[in-house]
mmCIF file of C-alpha atoms in Angstrom:
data_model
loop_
_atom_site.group_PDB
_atom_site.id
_atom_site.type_symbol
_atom_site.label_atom_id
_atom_site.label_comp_id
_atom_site.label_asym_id
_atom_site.label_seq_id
_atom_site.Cartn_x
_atom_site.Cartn_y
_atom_site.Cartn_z
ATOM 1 C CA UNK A 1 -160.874 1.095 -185.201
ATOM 2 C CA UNK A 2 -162.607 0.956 -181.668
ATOM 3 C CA UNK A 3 -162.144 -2.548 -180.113
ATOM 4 C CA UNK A 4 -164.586 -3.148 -176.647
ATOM 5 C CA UNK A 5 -163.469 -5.987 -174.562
ATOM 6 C CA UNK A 6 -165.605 -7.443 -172.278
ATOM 7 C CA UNK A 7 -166.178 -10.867 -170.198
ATOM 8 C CA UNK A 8 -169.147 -13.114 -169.851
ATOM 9 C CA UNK A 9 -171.927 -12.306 -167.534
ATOM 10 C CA UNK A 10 -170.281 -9.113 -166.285
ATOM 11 C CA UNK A 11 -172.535 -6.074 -165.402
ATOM 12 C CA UNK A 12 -169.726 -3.626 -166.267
ATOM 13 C CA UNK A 13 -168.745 -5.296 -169.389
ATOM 14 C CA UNK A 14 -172.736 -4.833 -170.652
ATOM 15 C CA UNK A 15 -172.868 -1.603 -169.820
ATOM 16 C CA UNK A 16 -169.745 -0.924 -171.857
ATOM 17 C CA UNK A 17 -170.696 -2.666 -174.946
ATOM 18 C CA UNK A 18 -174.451 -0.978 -175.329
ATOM 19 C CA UNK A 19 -172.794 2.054 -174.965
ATOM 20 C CA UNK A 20 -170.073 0.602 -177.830
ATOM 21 C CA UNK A 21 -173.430 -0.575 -179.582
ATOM 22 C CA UNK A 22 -175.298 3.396 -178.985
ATOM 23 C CA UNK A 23 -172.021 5.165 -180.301
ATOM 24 C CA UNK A 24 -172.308 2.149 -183.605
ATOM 25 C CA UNK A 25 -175.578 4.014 -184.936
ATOM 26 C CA UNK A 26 -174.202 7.309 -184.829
ATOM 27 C CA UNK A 27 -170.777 6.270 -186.172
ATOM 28 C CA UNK A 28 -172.228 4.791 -189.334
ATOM 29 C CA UNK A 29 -173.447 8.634 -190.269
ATOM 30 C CA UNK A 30 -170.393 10.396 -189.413
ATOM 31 C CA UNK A 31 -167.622 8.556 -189.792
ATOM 32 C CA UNK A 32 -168.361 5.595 -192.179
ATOM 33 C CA UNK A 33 -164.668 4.572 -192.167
ATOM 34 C CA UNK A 34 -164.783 3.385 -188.189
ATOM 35 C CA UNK A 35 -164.459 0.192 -187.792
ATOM 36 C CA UNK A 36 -165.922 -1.282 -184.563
ATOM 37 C CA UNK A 37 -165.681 -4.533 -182.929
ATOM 38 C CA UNK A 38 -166.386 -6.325 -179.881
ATOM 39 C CA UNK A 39 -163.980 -8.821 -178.417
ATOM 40 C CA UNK A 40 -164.388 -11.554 -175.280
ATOM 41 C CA UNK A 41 -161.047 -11.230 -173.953
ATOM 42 C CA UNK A 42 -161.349 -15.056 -173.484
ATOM 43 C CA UNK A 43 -161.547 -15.885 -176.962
ATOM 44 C CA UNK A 44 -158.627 -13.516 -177.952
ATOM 45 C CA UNK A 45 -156.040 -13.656 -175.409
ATOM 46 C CA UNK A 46 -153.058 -12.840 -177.911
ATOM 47 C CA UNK A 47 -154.940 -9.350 -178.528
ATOM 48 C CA UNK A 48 -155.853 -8.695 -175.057
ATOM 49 C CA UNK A 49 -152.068 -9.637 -174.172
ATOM 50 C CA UNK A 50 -150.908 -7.529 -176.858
ATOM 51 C CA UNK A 51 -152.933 -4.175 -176.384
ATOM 52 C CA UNK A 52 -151.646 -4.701 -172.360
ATOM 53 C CA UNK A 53 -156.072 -4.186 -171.139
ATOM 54 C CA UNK A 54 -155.678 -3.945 -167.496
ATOM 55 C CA UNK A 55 -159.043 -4.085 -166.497
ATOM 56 C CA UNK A 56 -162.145 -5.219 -168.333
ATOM 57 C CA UNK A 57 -164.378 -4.015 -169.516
ATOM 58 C CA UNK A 58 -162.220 -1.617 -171.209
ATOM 59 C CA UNK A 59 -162.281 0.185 -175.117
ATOM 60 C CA UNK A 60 -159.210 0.657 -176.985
ATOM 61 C CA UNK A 61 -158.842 2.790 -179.911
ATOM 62 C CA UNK A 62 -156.558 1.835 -182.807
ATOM 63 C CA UNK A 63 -154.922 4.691 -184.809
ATOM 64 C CA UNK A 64 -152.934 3.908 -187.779
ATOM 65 C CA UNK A 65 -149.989 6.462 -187.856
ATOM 66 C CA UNK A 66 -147.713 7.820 -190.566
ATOM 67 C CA UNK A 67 -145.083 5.458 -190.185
ATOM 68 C CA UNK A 68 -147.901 3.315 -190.884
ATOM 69 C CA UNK A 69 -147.341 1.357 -187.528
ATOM 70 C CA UNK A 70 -150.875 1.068 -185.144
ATOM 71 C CA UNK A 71 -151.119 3.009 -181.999
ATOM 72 C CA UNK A 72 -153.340 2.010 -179.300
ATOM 73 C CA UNK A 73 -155.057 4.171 -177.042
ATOM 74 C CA UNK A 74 -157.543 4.138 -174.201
ATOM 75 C CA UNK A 75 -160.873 5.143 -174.622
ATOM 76 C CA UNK A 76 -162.860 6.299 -171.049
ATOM 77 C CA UNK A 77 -166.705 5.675 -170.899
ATOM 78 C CA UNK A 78 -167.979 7.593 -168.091
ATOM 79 C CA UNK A 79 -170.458 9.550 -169.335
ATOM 80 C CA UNK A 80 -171.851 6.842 -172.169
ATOM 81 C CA UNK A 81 -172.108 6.855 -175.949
ATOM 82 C CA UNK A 82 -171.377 11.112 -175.613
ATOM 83 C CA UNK A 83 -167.844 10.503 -174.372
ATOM 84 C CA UNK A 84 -167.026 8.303 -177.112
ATOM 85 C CA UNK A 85 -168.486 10.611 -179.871
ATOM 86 C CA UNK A 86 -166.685 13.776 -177.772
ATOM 87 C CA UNK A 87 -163.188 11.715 -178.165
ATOM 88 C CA UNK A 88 -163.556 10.670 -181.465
ATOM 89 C CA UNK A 89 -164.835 14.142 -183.021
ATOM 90 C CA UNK A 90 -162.445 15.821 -180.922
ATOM 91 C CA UNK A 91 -159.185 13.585 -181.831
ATOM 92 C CA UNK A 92 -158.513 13.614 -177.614
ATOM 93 C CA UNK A 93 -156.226 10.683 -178.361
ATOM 94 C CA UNK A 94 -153.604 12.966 -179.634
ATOM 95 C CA UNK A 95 -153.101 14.520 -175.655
ATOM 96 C CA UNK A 96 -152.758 10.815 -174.724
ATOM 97 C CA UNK A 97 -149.300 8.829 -174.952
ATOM 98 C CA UNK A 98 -150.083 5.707 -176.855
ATOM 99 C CA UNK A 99 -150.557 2.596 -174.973
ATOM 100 C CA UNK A 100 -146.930 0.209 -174.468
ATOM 101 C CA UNK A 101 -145.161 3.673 -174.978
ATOM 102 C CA UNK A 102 -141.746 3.249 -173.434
ATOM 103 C CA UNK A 103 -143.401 5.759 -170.562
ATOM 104 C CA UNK A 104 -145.281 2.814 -169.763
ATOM 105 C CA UNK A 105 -145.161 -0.367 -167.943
ATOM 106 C CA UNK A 106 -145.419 -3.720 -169.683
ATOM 107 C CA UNK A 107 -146.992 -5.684 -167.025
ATOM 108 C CA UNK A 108 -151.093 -6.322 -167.059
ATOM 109 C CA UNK A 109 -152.782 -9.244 -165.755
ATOM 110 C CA UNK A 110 -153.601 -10.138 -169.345
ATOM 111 C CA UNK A 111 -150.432 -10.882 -170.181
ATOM 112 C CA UNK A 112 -147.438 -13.514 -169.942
ATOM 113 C CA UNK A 113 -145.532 -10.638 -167.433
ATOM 114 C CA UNK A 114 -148.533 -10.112 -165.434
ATOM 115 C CA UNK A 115 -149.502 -14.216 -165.322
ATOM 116 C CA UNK A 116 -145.909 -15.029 -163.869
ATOM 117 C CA UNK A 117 -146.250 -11.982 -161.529
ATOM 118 C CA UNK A 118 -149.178 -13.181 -159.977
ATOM 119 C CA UNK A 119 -148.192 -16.691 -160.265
ATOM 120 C CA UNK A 120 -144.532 -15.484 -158.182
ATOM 121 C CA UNK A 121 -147.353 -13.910 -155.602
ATOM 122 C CA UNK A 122 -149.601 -16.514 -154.835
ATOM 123 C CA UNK A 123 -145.651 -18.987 -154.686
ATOM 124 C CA UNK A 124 -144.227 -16.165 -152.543
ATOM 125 C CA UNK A 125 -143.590 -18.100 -149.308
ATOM 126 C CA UNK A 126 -142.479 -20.919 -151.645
ATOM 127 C CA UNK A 127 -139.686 -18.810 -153.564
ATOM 128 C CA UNK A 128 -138.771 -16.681 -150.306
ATOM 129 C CA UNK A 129 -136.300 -19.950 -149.001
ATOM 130 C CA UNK A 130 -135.093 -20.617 -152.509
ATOM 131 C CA UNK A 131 -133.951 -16.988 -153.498
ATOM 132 C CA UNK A 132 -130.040 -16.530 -151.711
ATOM 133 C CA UNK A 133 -131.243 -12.771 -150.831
ATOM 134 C CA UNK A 134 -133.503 -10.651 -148.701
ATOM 135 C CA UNK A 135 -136.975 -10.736 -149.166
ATOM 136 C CA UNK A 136 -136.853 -6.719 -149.773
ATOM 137 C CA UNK A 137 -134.319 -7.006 -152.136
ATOM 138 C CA UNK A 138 -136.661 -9.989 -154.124
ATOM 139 C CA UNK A 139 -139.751 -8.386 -154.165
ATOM 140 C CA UNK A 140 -138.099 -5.064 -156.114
ATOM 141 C CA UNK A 141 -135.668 -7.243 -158.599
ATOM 142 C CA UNK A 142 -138.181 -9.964 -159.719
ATOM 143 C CA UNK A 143 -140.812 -7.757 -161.027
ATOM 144 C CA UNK A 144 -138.162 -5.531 -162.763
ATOM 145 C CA UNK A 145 -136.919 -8.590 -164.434
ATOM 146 C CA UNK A 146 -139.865 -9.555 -165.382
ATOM 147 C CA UNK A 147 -141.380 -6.033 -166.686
ATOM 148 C CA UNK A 148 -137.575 -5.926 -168.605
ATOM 149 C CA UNK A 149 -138.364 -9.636 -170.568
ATOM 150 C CA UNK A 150 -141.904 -8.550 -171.229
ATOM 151 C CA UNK A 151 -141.189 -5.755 -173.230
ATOM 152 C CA UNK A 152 -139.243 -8.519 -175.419
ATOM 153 C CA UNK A 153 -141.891 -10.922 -175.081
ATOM 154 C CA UNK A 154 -144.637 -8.456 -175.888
ATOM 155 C CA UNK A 155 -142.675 -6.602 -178.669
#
């Protein structure tokens, strides 16, 4: 399953999903089992939180493993509906490590860890007199704490 998230009224995020759409009419003839679908990260913010998108627009590819668990991978469109035929026919996703792999940070402004980051950010001069340490020693622990609870929160 190939899932395209985009926004509203975003440049980008059209030029993403016609190039989802171009890559649709030549997936129905060889691979009739793909499912595609387009999601406004808006409208599905559990997903978007879930599959940790860090930018949109952005494609995600959903593999179903052995174990029967879902692995979620990353899908670059630079050079249009080719790349996404050239990944799928090609099975490139198998050189990737899946997406929320322990290799990988937790964090993404999509989700709970990456809304309290930012929200600890834009507070900073706020929380900077209440925390009983140096500043230094605040900016490295806080986002490790957080990054630490979101893998529980996420998982």
């Amino acid at each position: 399953m190939i899932i395209g998230f985009y926004k509203d009224d975003d440049e980008d995020s059209e030029k993403v999903i016609a190039e989802l759409n171009d890559f649709a009419t030549q997936a129905v003839s060889f691979y009739p089992s793909m499912q595609l679908r387009k999601v406004n990260h808006k409208d599905s913010p559990y997903m978007t939180a879930r599959l940790l998108l860090t930018r949109i627009p952005e494609l995600r590819l959903l593999v179903k493993g052995s174990d029967h668990n879902w692995a979620a991978y990353n899908i670059d469109v630079d050079e249009g509906s080719e790349s996404i035929a050239d990944y799928i026919s090609n099975k490139r996703w198998i050189l990737q490590e899946p997406i929320g792999s322990r290799a990988q940070m937790y964090c993404s402004p999509f989700n709970i860890c990456g809304k309290v980051l930012a929200f600890i950010a834009e507070k900073g001069s706020a929380a900077e007199n209440m925390l009983p340490m140096p500043r230094w020693l605040a900016v490295i622990l806080v986002p490790a704490l957080i990054s630490f609870i979101g893998r529980f929160i996420i998982n």
